mmCIF file with all atom_site columns, N, CA and C in Angstrom:
data_model
loop_
_atom_site.group_PDB
_atom_site.id
_atom_site.type_symbol
_atom_site.label_atom_id
_atom_site.label_alt_id
_atom_site.label_comp_id
_atom_site.label_asym_id
_atom_site.label_entity_id
_atom_site.label_seq_id
_atom_site.pdbx_PDB_ins_code
_atom_site.Cartn_x
_atom_site.Cartn_y
_atom_site.Cartn_z
_atom_site.occupancy
_atom_site.B_iso_or_equiv
_atom_site.pdbx_formal_charge
_atom_site.auth_seq_id
_atom_site.auth_comp_id
_atom_site.auth_asym_id
_atom_site.auth_atom_id
_atom_site.pdbx_PDB_model_num
ATOM 1   N N  . MET A 1 1  ? -44.621 4.695   23.760  1.00 58.00 ? 1  MET A N  1
ATOM 2   C CA . MET A 1 1  ? -44.106 4.225   22.494  1.00 58.00 ? 1  MET A CA 1
ATOM 3   C C  . MET A 1 1  ? -42.618 3.909   22.652  1.00 58.00 ? 1  MET A C  1
ATOM 4   N N  . GLN A 1 2  ? -42.197 2.733   22.174  1.00 70.00 ? 2  GLN A N  1
ATOM 5   C CA . GLN A 1 2  ? -40.811 2.315   22.300  1.00 70.00 ? 2  GLN A CA 1
ATOM 6   C C  . GLN A 1 2  ? -40.039 2.665   21.031  1.00 70.00 ? 2  GLN A C  1
ATOM 7   N N  . ALA A 1 3  ? -38.759 2.972   21.259  1.00 67.00 ? 3  ALA A N  1
ATOM 8   C CA . ALA A 1 3  ? -37.892 3.264   20.114  1.00 67.00 ? 3  ALA A CA 1
ATOM 9   C C  . ALA A 1 3  ? -37.507 1.958   19.432  1.00 67.00 ? 3  ALA A C  1
ATOM 10  N N  . ALA A 1 4  ? -37.297 2.031   18.149  1.00 67.00 ? 4  ALA A N  1
ATOM 11  C CA . ALA A 1 4  ? -36.886 0.845   17.399  1.00 67.00 ? 4  ALA A CA 1
ATOM 12  C C  . ALA A 1 4  ? -35.486 0.437   17.848  1.00 67.00 ? 4  ALA A C  1
ATOM 13  N N  . PRO A 1 5  ? -35.205 -0.859  17.925  1.00 68.00 ? 5  PRO A N  1
ATOM 14  C CA . PRO A 1 5  ? -33.865 -1.295  18.336  1.00 68.00 ? 5  PRO A CA 1
ATOM 15  C C  . PRO A 1 5  ? -32.809 -0.864  17.312  1.00 68.00 ? 5  PRO A C  1
ATOM 16  N N  . VAL A 1 6  ? -31.655 -0.527  17.823  1.00 63.00 ? 6  VAL A N  1
ATOM 17  C CA . VAL A 1 6  ? -30.547 -0.087  16.964  1.00 63.00 ? 6  VAL A CA 1
ATOM 18  C C  . VAL A 1 6  ? -29.650 -1.280  16.690  1.00 63.00 ? 6  VAL A C  1
ATOM 19  N N  . ARG A 1 7  ? -29.350 -1.500  15.445  1.00 66.00 ? 7  ARG A N  1
ATOM 20  C CA . ARG A 1 7  ? -28.442 -2.585  15.083  1.00 66.00 ? 7  ARG A CA 1
ATOM 21  C C  . ARG A 1 7  ? -27.067 -1.998  14.813  1.00 66.00 ? 7  ARG A C  1
ATOM 22  N N  . ALA A 1 8  ? -26.063 -2.605  15.427  1.00 65.00 ? 8  ALA A N  1
ATOM 23  C CA . ALA A 1 8  ? -24.683 -2.139  15.256  1.00 65.00 ? 8  ALA A CA 1
ATOM 24  C C  . ALA A 1 8  ? -23.985 -3.032  14.240  1.00 65.00 ? 8  ALA A C  1
ATOM 25  N N  . THR A 1 9  ? -24.170 -2.717  12.974  1.00 71.00 ? 9  THR A N  1
ATOM 26  C CA . THR A 1 9  ? -23.478 -3.472  11.928  1.00 71.00 ? 9  THR A CA 1
ATOM 27  C C  . THR A 1 9  ? -22.407 -2.584  11.338  1.00 71.00 ? 9  THR A C  1
ATOM 28  N N  . ALA A 1 10 ? -21.236 -3.155  11.173  1.00 73.00 ? 10 ALA A N  1
ATOM 29  C CA . ALA A 1 10 ? -20.116 -2.393  10.626  1.00 73.00 ? 10 ALA A CA 1
ATOM 30  C C  . ALA A 1 10 ? -20.330 -2.149  9.138   1.00 73.00 ? 10 ALA A C  1
ATOM 31  N N  . ILE A 1 11 ? -20.065 -0.958  8.721   1.00 79.00 ? 11 ILE A N  1
ATOM 32  C CA . ILE A 1 11 ? -20.139 -0.615  7.305   1.00 79.00 ? 11 ILE A CA 1
ATOM 33  C C  . ILE A 1 11 ? -18.814 -1.051  6.677   1.00 79.00 ? 11 ILE A C  1
ATOM 34  N N  . PRO A 1 12 ? -18.876 -1.862  5.631   1.00 76.00 ? 12 PRO A N  1
ATOM 35  C CA . PRO A 1 12 ? -17.621 -2.331  5.034   1.00 76.00 ? 12 PRO A CA 1
ATOM 36  C C  . PRO A 1 12 ? -16.824 -1.166  4.442   1.00 76.00 ? 12 PRO A C  1
ATOM 37  N N  . SER A 1 13 ? -15.521 -1.267  4.566   1.00 89.00 ? 13 SER A N  1
ATOM 38  C CA . SER A 1 13 ? -14.664 -0.226  3.997   1.00 89.00 ? 13 SER A CA 1
ATOM 39  C C  . SER A 1 13 ? -14.646 -0.366  2.472   1.00 89.00 ? 13 SER A C  1
ATOM 40  N N  . PHE A 1 14 ? -14.115 0.627   1.831   1.00 89.00 ? 14 PHE A N  1
ATOM 41  C CA . PHE A 1 14 ? -13.997 0.601   0.378   1.00 89.00 ? 14 PHE A CA 1
ATOM 42  C C  . PHE A 1 14 ? -13.117 -0.571  -0.046  1.00 89.00 ? 14 PHE A C  1
ATOM 43  N N  . THR A 1 15 ? -12.044 -0.809  0.715   1.00 87.00 ? 15 THR A N  1
ATOM 44  C CA . THR A 1 15 ? -11.142 -1.920  0.416   1.00 87.00 ? 15 THR A CA 1
ATOM 45  C C  . THR A 1 15 ? -11.877 -3.252  0.526   1.00 87.00 ? 15 THR A C  1
ATOM 46  N N  . ASP A 1 16 ? -12.684 -3.396  1.580   1.00 89.00 ? 16 ASP A N  1
ATOM 47  C CA . ASP A 1 16 ? -13.459 -4.629  1.742   1.00 89.00 ? 16 ASP A CA 1
ATOM 48  C C  . ASP A 1 16 ? -14.408 -4.839  0.562   1.00 89.00 ? 16 ASP A C  1
ATOM 49  N N  . ALA A 1 17 ? -15.017 -3.769  0.112   1.00 89.00 ? 17 ALA A N  1
ATOM 50  C CA . ALA A 1 17 ? -15.939 -3.864  -1.021  1.00 89.00 ? 17 ALA A CA 1
ATOM 51  C C  . ALA A 1 17 ? -15.199 -4.276  -2.294  1.00 89.00 ? 17 ALA A C  1
ATOM 52  N N  . LEU A 1 18 ? -14.022 -3.691  -2.513  1.00 86.00 ? 18 LEU A N  1
ATOM 53  C CA . LEU A 1 18 ? -13.231 -4.065  -3.690  1.00 86.00 ? 18 LEU A CA 1
ATOM 54  C C  . LEU A 1 18 ? -12.809 -5.527  -3.634  1.00 86.00 ? 18 LEU A C  1
ATOM 55  N N  . ARG A 1 19 ? -12.408 -5.975  -2.452  1.00 83.00 ? 19 ARG A N  1
ATOM 56  C CA . ARG A 1 19 ? -12.006 -7.382  -2.310  1.00 83.00 ? 19 ARG A CA 1
ATOM 57  C C  . ARG A 1 19 ? -13.184 -8.321  -2.573  1.00 83.00 ? 19 ARG A C  1
ATOM 58  N N  . ALA A 1 20 ? -14.377 -7.922  -2.154  1.00 85.00 ? 20 ALA A N  1
ATOM 59  C CA . ALA A 1 20 ? -15.558 -8.745  -2.400  1.00 85.00 ? 20 ALA A CA 1
ATOM 60  C C  . ALA A 1 20 ? -15.831 -8.848  -3.899  1.00 85.00 ? 20 ALA A C  1
ATOM 61  N N  . VAL A 1 21 ? -15.737 -7.734  -4.603  1.00 85.00 ? 21 VAL A N  1
ATOM 62  C CA . VAL A 1 21 ? -15.931 -7.748  -6.055  1.00 85.00 ? 21 VAL A CA 1
ATOM 63  C C  . VAL A 1 21 ? -14.839 -8.575  -6.716  1.00 85.00 ? 21 VAL A C  1
ATOM 64  N N  . GLU A 1 22 ? -13.608 -8.391  -6.256  1.00 79.00 ? 22 GLU A N  1
ATOM 65  C CA . GLU A 1 22 ? -12.480 -9.138  -6.798  1.00 79.00 ? 22 GLU A CA 1
ATOM 66  C C  . GLU A 1 22 ? -12.695 -10.647 -6.638  1.00 79.00 ? 22 GLU A C  1
ATOM 67  N N  . SER A 1 23 ? -13.177 -11.058 -5.475  1.00 80.00 ? 23 SER A N  1
ATOM 68  C CA . SER A 1 23 ? -13.374 -12.491 -5.240  1.00 80.00 ? 23 SER A CA 1
ATOM 69  C C  . SER A 1 23 ? -14.456 -13.062 -6.145  1.00 80.00 ? 23 SER A C  1
ATOM 70  N N  . LEU A 1 24 ? -15.423 -12.239 -6.517  1.00 83.00 ? 24 LEU A N  1
ATOM 71  C CA . LEU A 1 24 ? -16.455 -12.703 -7.432  1.00 83.00 ? 24 LEU A CA 1
ATOM 72  C C  . LEU A 1 24 ? -15.941 -12.823 -8.861  1.00 83.00 ? 24 LEU A C  1
ATOM 73  N N  . LEU A 1 25 ? -15.045 -11.920 -9.245  1.00 81.00 ? 25 LEU A N  1
ATOM 74  C CA . LEU A 1 25 ? -14.597 -11.858 -10.635 1.00 81.00 ? 25 LEU A CA 1
ATOM 75  C C  . LEU A 1 25 ? -13.384 -12.729 -10.937 1.00 81.00 ? 25 LEU A C  1
ATOM 76  N N  . LEU A 1 26 ? -12.522 -12.922 -9.959  1.00 77.00 ? 26 LEU A N  1
ATOM 77  C CA . LEU A 1 26 ? -11.263 -13.617 -10.211 1.00 77.00 ? 26 LEU A CA 1
ATOM 78  C C  . LEU A 1 26 ? -11.201 -14.948 -9.464  1.00 77.00 ? 26 LEU A C  1
ATOM 79  N N  . SER A 1 27 ? -10.485 -15.883 -10.037 1.00 80.00 ? 27 SER A N  1
ATOM 80  C CA . SER A 1 27 ? -10.248 -17.131 -9.321  1.00 80.00 ? 27 SER A CA 1
ATOM 81  C C  . SER A 1 27 ? -9.224  -16.865 -8.221  1.00 80.00 ? 27 SER A C  1
ATOM 82  N N  . SER A 1 28 ? -9.080  -17.791 -7.298  1.00 78.00 ? 28 SER A N  1
ATOM 83  C CA . SER A 1 28 ? -8.177  -17.561 -6.166  1.00 78.00 ? 28 SER A CA 1
ATOM 84  C C  . SER A 1 28 ? -6.729  -17.411 -6.618  1.00 78.00 ? 28 SER A C  1
ATOM 85  N N  . GLY A 1 29 ? -6.324  -18.145 -7.647  1.00 83.00 ? 29 GLY A N  1
ATOM 86  C CA . GLY A 1 29 ? -4.953  -18.030 -8.154  1.00 83.00 ? 29 GLY A CA 1
ATOM 87  C C  . GLY A 1 29 ? -4.679  -16.644 -8.713  1.00 83.00 ? 29 GLY A C  1
ATOM 88  N N  . GLN A 1 30 ? -5.638  -16.101 -9.433  1.00 85.00 ? 30 GLN A N  1
ATOM 89  C CA . GLN A 1 30 ? -5.466  -14.759 -9.983  1.00 85.00 ? 30 GLN A CA 1
ATOM 90  C C  . GLN A 1 30 ? -5.429  -13.723 -8.869  1.00 85.00 ? 30 GLN A C  1
ATOM 91  N N  . ARG A 1 31 ? -6.258  -13.931 -7.851  1.00 81.00 ? 31 ARG A N  1
ATOM 92  C CA . ARG A 1 31 ? -6.269  -13.012 -6.713  1.00 81.00 ? 31 ARG A CA 1
ATOM 93  C C  . ARG A 1 31 ? -4.913  -12.989 -6.024  1.00 81.00 ? 31 ARG A C  1
ATOM 94  N N  . THR A 1 32 ? -4.363  -14.173 -5.809  1.00 88.00 ? 32 THR A N  1
ATOM 95  C CA . THR A 1 32 ? -3.055  -14.276 -5.155  1.00 88.00 ? 32 THR A CA 1
ATOM 96  C C  . THR A 1 32 ? -1.986  -13.596 -6.003  1.00 88.00 ? 32 THR A C  1
ATOM 97  N N  . ALA A 1 33 ? -2.000  -13.841 -7.295  1.00 90.00 ? 33 ALA A N  1
ATOM 98  C CA . ALA A 1 33 ? -1.016  -13.227 -8.192  1.00 90.00 ? 33 ALA A CA 1
ATOM 99  C C  . ALA A 1 33 ? -1.141  -11.709 -8.172  1.00 90.00 ? 33 ALA A C  1
ATOM 100 N N  . ARG A 1 34 ? -2.360  -11.215 -8.159  1.00 88.00 ? 34 ARG A N  1
ATOM 101 C CA . ARG A 1 34 ? -2.590  -9.765  -8.149  1.00 88.00 ? 34 ARG A CA 1
ATOM 102 C C  . ARG A 1 34 ? -2.068  -9.146  -6.855  1.00 88.00 ? 34 ARG A C  1
ATOM 103 N N  . ARG A 1 35 ? -2.350  -9.794  -5.727  1.00 90.00 ? 35 ARG A N  1
ATOM 104 C CA . ARG A 1 35 ? -1.866  -9.277  -4.445  1.00 90.00 ? 35 ARG A CA 1
ATOM 105 C C  . ARG A 1 35 ? -0.352  -9.332  -4.362  1.00 90.00 ? 35 ARG A C  1
ATOM 106 N N  . ASN A 1 36 ? 0.245   -10.419 -4.862  1.00 95.00 ? 36 ASN A N  1
ATOM 107 C CA . ASN A 1 36 ? 1.705   -10.520 -4.865  1.00 95.00 ? 36 ASN A CA 1
ATOM 108 C C  . ASN A 1 36 ? 2.323   -9.425  -5.729  1.00 95.00 ? 36 ASN A C  1
ATOM 109 N N  . ALA A 1 37 ? 1.709   -9.146  -6.859  1.00 96.00 ? 37 ALA A N  1
ATOM 110 C CA . ALA A 1 37 ? 2.220   -8.091  -7.738  1.00 96.00 ? 37 ALA A CA 1
ATOM 111 C C  . ALA A 1 37 ? 2.141   -6.737  -7.039  1.00 96.00 ? 37 ALA A C  1
ATOM 112 N N  . TRP A 1 38 ? 1.031   -6.474  -6.358  1.00 95.00 ? 38 TRP A N  1
ATOM 113 C CA . TRP A 1 38 ? 0.883   -5.191  -5.663  1.00 95.00 ? 38 TRP A CA 1
ATOM 114 C C  . TRP A 1 38 ? 1.887   -5.080  -4.524  1.00 95.00 ? 38 TRP A C  1
ATOM 115 N N  . THR A 1 39 ? 2.127   -6.160  -3.814  1.00 97.00 ? 39 THR A N  1
ATOM 116 C CA . THR A 1 39 ? 3.128   -6.169  -2.745  1.00 97.00 ? 39 THR A CA 1
ATOM 117 C C  . THR A 1 39 ? 4.503   -5.843  -3.323  1.00 97.00 ? 39 THR A C  1
ATOM 118 N N  . SER A 1 40 ? 4.805   -6.381  -4.495  1.00 97.00 ? 40 SER A N  1
ATOM 119 C CA . SER A 1 40 ? 6.085   -6.090  -5.150  1.00 97.00 ? 40 SER A CA 1
ATOM 120 C C  . SER A 1 40 ? 6.188   -4.616  -5.532  1.00 97.00 ? 40 SER A C  1
ATOM 121 N N  . VAL A 1 41 ? 5.110   -4.056  -6.017  1.00 97.00 ? 41 VAL A N  1
ATOM 122 C CA . VAL A 1 41 ? 5.098   -2.630  -6.375  1.00 97.00 ? 41 VAL A CA 1
ATOM 123 C C  . VAL A 1 41 ? 5.384   -1.784  -5.136  1.00 97.00 ? 41 VAL A C  1
ATOM 124 N N  . LEU A 1 42 ? 4.726   -2.097  -4.037  1.00 97.00 ? 42 LEU A N  1
ATOM 125 C CA . LEU A 1 42 ? 4.937   -1.329  -2.802  1.00 97.00 ? 42 LEU A CA 1
ATOM 126 C C  . LEU A 1 42 ? 6.371   -1.470  -2.308  1.00 97.00 ? 42 LEU A C  1
ATOM 127 N N  . GLU A 1 43 ? 6.928   -2.669  -2.402  1.00 98.00 ? 43 GLU A N  1
ATOM 128 C CA . GLU A 1 43 ? 8.312   -2.898  -1.981  1.00 98.00 ? 43 GLU A CA 1
ATOM 129 C C  . GLU A 1 43 ? 9.282   -2.132  -2.877  1.00 98.00 ? 43 GLU A C  1
ATOM 130 N N  . ASP A 1 44 ? 9.031   -2.115  -4.185  1.00 98.00 ? 44 ASP A N  1
ATOM 131 C CA . ASP A 1 44 ? 9.883   -1.352  -5.112  1.00 98.00 ? 44 ASP A CA 1
ATOM 132 C C  . ASP A 1 44 ? 9.833   0.138   -4.787  1.00 98.00 ? 44 ASP A C  1
ATOM 133 N N  . ARG A 1 45 ? 8.664   0.646   -4.465  1.00 98.00 ? 45 ARG A N  1
ATOM 134 C CA . ARG A 1 45 ? 8.536   2.055   -4.097  1.00 98.00 ? 45 ARG A CA 1
ATOM 135 C C  . ARG A 1 45 ? 9.314   2.370   -2.827  1.00 98.00 ? 45 ARG A C  1
ATOM 136 N N  . ARG A 1 46 ? 9.250   1.439   -1.854  1.00 98.00 ? 46 ARG A N  1
ATOM 137 C CA . ARG A 1 46 ? 9.977   1.644   -0.603  1.00 98.00 ? 46 ARG A CA 1
ATOM 138 C C  . ARG A 1 46 ? 11.487  1.667   -0.852  1.00 98.00 ? 46 ARG A C  1
ATOM 139 N N  . ARG A 1 47 ? 11.962  0.734   -1.685  1.00 98.00 ? 47 ARG A N  1
ATOM 140 C CA . ARG A 1 47 ? 13.397  0.699   -1.985  1.00 98.00 ? 47 ARG A CA 1
ATOM 141 C C  . ARG A 1 47 ? 13.837  1.960   -2.739  1.00 98.00 ? 47 ARG A C  1
ATOM 142 N N  . ALA A 1 48 ? 13.011  2.437   -3.666  1.00 98.00 ? 48 ALA A N  1
ATOM 143 C CA . ALA A 1 48 ? 13.337  3.663   -4.404  1.00 98.00 ? 48 ALA A CA 1
ATOM 144 C C  . ALA A 1 48 ? 13.412  4.852   -3.448  1.00 98.00 ? 48 ALA A C  1
ATOM 145 N N  . LYS A 1 49 ? 12.505  4.923   -2.511  1.00 97.00 ? 49 LYS A N  1
ATOM 146 C CA . LYS A 1 49 ? 12.514  6.002   -1.520  1.00 97.00 ? 49 LYS A CA 1
ATOM 147 C C  . LYS A 1 49 ? 13.780  5.929   -0.674  1.00 97.00 ? 49 LYS A C  1
ATOM 148 N N  . ASP A 1 50 ? 14.166  4.704   -0.267  1.00 98.00 ? 50 ASP A N  1
ATOM 149 C CA . ASP A 1 50 ? 15.388  4.527   0.516   1.00 98.00 ? 50 ASP A CA 1
ATOM 150 C C  . ASP A 1 50 ? 16.627  4.932   -0.280  1.00 98.00 ? 50 ASP A C  1
ATOM 151 N N  . ARG A 1 51 ? 16.679  4.560   -1.573  1.00 98.00 ? 51 ARG A N  1
ATOM 152 C CA . ARG A 1 51 ? 17.814  4.946   -2.421  1.00 98.00 ? 51 ARG A CA 1
ATOM 153 C C  . ARG A 1 51 ? 17.903  6.459   -2.554  1.00 98.00 ? 51 ARG A C  1
ATOM 154 N N  . PHE A 1 52 ? 16.770  7.103   -2.769  1.00 97.00 ? 52 PHE A N  1
ATOM 155 C CA . PHE A 1 52 ? 16.736  8.550   -2.919  1.00 97.00 ? 52 PHE A CA 1
ATOM 156 C C  . PHE A 1 52 ? 17.242  9.221   -1.636  1.00 97.00 ? 52 PHE A C  1
ATOM 157 N N  . GLU A 1 53 ? 16.789  8.729   -0.491  1.00 97.00 ? 53 GLU A N  1
ATOM 158 C CA . GLU A 1 53 ? 17.208  9.305   0.790   1.00 97.00 ? 53 GLU A CA 1
ATOM 159 C C  . GLU A 1 53 ? 18.706  9.092   1.012   1.00 97.00 ? 53 GLU A C  1
ATOM 160 N N  . ALA A 1 54 ? 19.231  7.909   0.687   1.00 97.00 ? 54 ALA A N  1
ATOM 161 C CA . ALA A 1 54 ? 20.660  7.640   0.842   1.00 97.00 ? 54 ALA A CA 1
ATOM 162 C C  . ALA A 1 54 ? 21.481  8.561   -0.068  1.00 97.00 ? 54 ALA A C  1
ATOM 163 N N  . GLN A 1 55 ? 21.009  8.760   -1.294  1.00 97.00 ? 55 GLN A N  1
ATOM 164 C CA . GLN A 1 55 ? 21.713  9.644   -2.225  1.00 97.00 ? 55 GLN A CA 1
ATOM 165 C C  . GLN A 1 55 ? 21.724  11.077  -1.693  1.00 97.00 ? 55 GLN A C  1
ATOM 166 N N  . ARG A 1 56 ? 20.601  11.521  -1.158  1.00 96.00 ? 56 ARG A N  1
ATOM 167 C CA . ARG A 1 56 ? 20.518  12.872  -0.610  1.00 96.00 ? 56 ARG A CA 1
ATOM 168 C C  . ARG A 1 56 ? 21.491  13.052  0.553   1.00 96.00 ? 56 ARG A C  1
ATOM 169 N N  . VAL A 1 57 ? 21.571  12.068  1.434   1.00 96.00 ? 57 VAL A N  1
ATOM 170 C CA . VAL A 1 57 ? 22.475  12.151  2.585   1.00 96.00 ? 57 VAL A CA 1
ATOM 171 C C  . VAL A 1 57 ? 23.931  12.176  2.122   1.00 96.00 ? 57 VAL A C  1
ATOM 172 N N  . LEU A 1 58 ? 24.263  11.326  1.148   1.00 96.00 ? 58 LEU A N  1
ATOM 173 C CA . LEU A 1 58 ? 25.639  11.301  0.631   1.00 96.00 ? 58 LEU A CA 1
ATOM 174 C C  . LEU A 1 58 ? 26.016  12.627  -0.028  1.00 96.00 ? 58 LEU A C  1
ATOM 175 N N  . GLU A 1 59 ? 25.109  13.159  -0.846  1.00 95.00 ? 59 GLU A N  1
ATOM 176 C CA . GLU A 1 59 ? 25.387  14.427  -1.506  1.00 95.00 ? 59 GLU A CA 1
ATOM 177 C C  . GLU A 1 59 ? 25.554  15.557  -0.496  1.00 95.00 ? 59 GLU A C  1
ATOM 178 N N  . GLU A 1 60 ? 24.745  15.526  0.539   1.00 94.00 ? 60 GLU A N  1
ATOM 179 C CA . GLU A 1 60 ? 24.848  16.534  1.600   1.00 94.00 ? 60 GLU A CA 1
ATOM 180 C C  . GLU A 1 60 ? 26.182  16.422  2.336   1.00 94.00 ? 60 GLU A C  1
ATOM 181 N N  . ALA A 1 61 ? 26.611  15.189  2.586   1.00 93.00 ? 61 ALA A N  1
ATOM 182 C CA . ALA A 1 61 ? 27.901  14.969  3.264   1.00 93.00 ? 61 ALA A CA 1
ATOM 183 C C  . ALA A 1 61 ? 29.059  15.454  2.408   1.00 93.00 ? 61 ALA A C  1
ATOM 184 N N  . VAL A 1 62 ? 28.993  15.194  1.120   1.00 92.00 ? 62 VAL A N  1
ATOM 185 C CA . VAL A 1 62 ? 30.063  15.618  0.205   1.00 92.00 ? 62 VAL A CA 1
ATOM 186 C C  . VAL A 1 62 ? 30.099  17.145  0.124   1.00 92.00 ? 62 VAL A C  1
ATOM 187 N N  . SER A 1 63 ? 28.955  17.784  0.020   1.00 91.00 ? 63 SER A N  1
ATOM 188 C CA . SER A 1 63 ? 28.930  19.253  -0.085  1.00 91.00 ? 63 SER A CA 1
ATOM 189 C C  . SER A 1 63 ? 29.391  19.902  1.206   1.00 91.00 ? 63 SER A C  1
ATOM 190 N N  . THR A 1 64 ? 29.101  19.295  2.331   1.00 88.00 ? 64 THR A N  1
ATOM 191 C CA . THR A 1 64 ? 29.564  19.833  3.621   1.00 88.00 ? 64 THR A CA 1
ATOM 192 C C  . THR A 1 64 ? 31.069  19.695  3.736   1.00 88.00 ? 64 THR A C  1
ATOM 193 N N  . ARG A 1 65 ? 31.612  18.581  3.276   1.00 86.00 ? 65 ARG A N  1
ATOM 194 C CA . ARG A 1 65 ? 33.043  18.335  3.355   1.00 86.00 ? 65 ARG A CA 1
ATOM 195 C C  . ARG A 1 65 ? 33.808  19.252  2.402   1.00 86.00 ? 65 ARG A C  1
ATOM 196 N N  . MET A 1 66 ? 33.218  19.587  1.266   1.00 81.00 ? 66 MET A N  1
ATOM 197 C CA . MET A 1 66 ? 33.887  20.420  0.257   1.00 81.00 ? 66 MET A CA 1
ATOM 198 C C  . MET A 1 66 ? 33.874  21.890  0.677   1.00 81.00 ? 66 MET A C  1
ATOM 199 N N  . SER A 1 67 ? 32.967  22.268  1.560   1.00 71.00 ? 67 SER A N  1
ATOM 200 C CA . SER A 1 67 ? 32.846  23.685  1.956   1.00 71.00 ? 67 SER A CA 1
ATOM 201 C C  . SER A 1 67 ? 33.904  24.094  2.934   1.00 71.00 ? 67 SER A C  1
#
């Protein structure tokens, strides 16, 4: 008796599944706008993190100098 052949098909990621649903529901212009908006959100978060880190370093430098 022979074993059944194994098929190696990739299981789509959750992100891939969301993008597939998105492509069905939204026109391409809306998709582009949504992705651009999300990219802006991520960039704003990165800049906020950088500002927070710079402020922490400056405050640490000032407290070290005052001691």
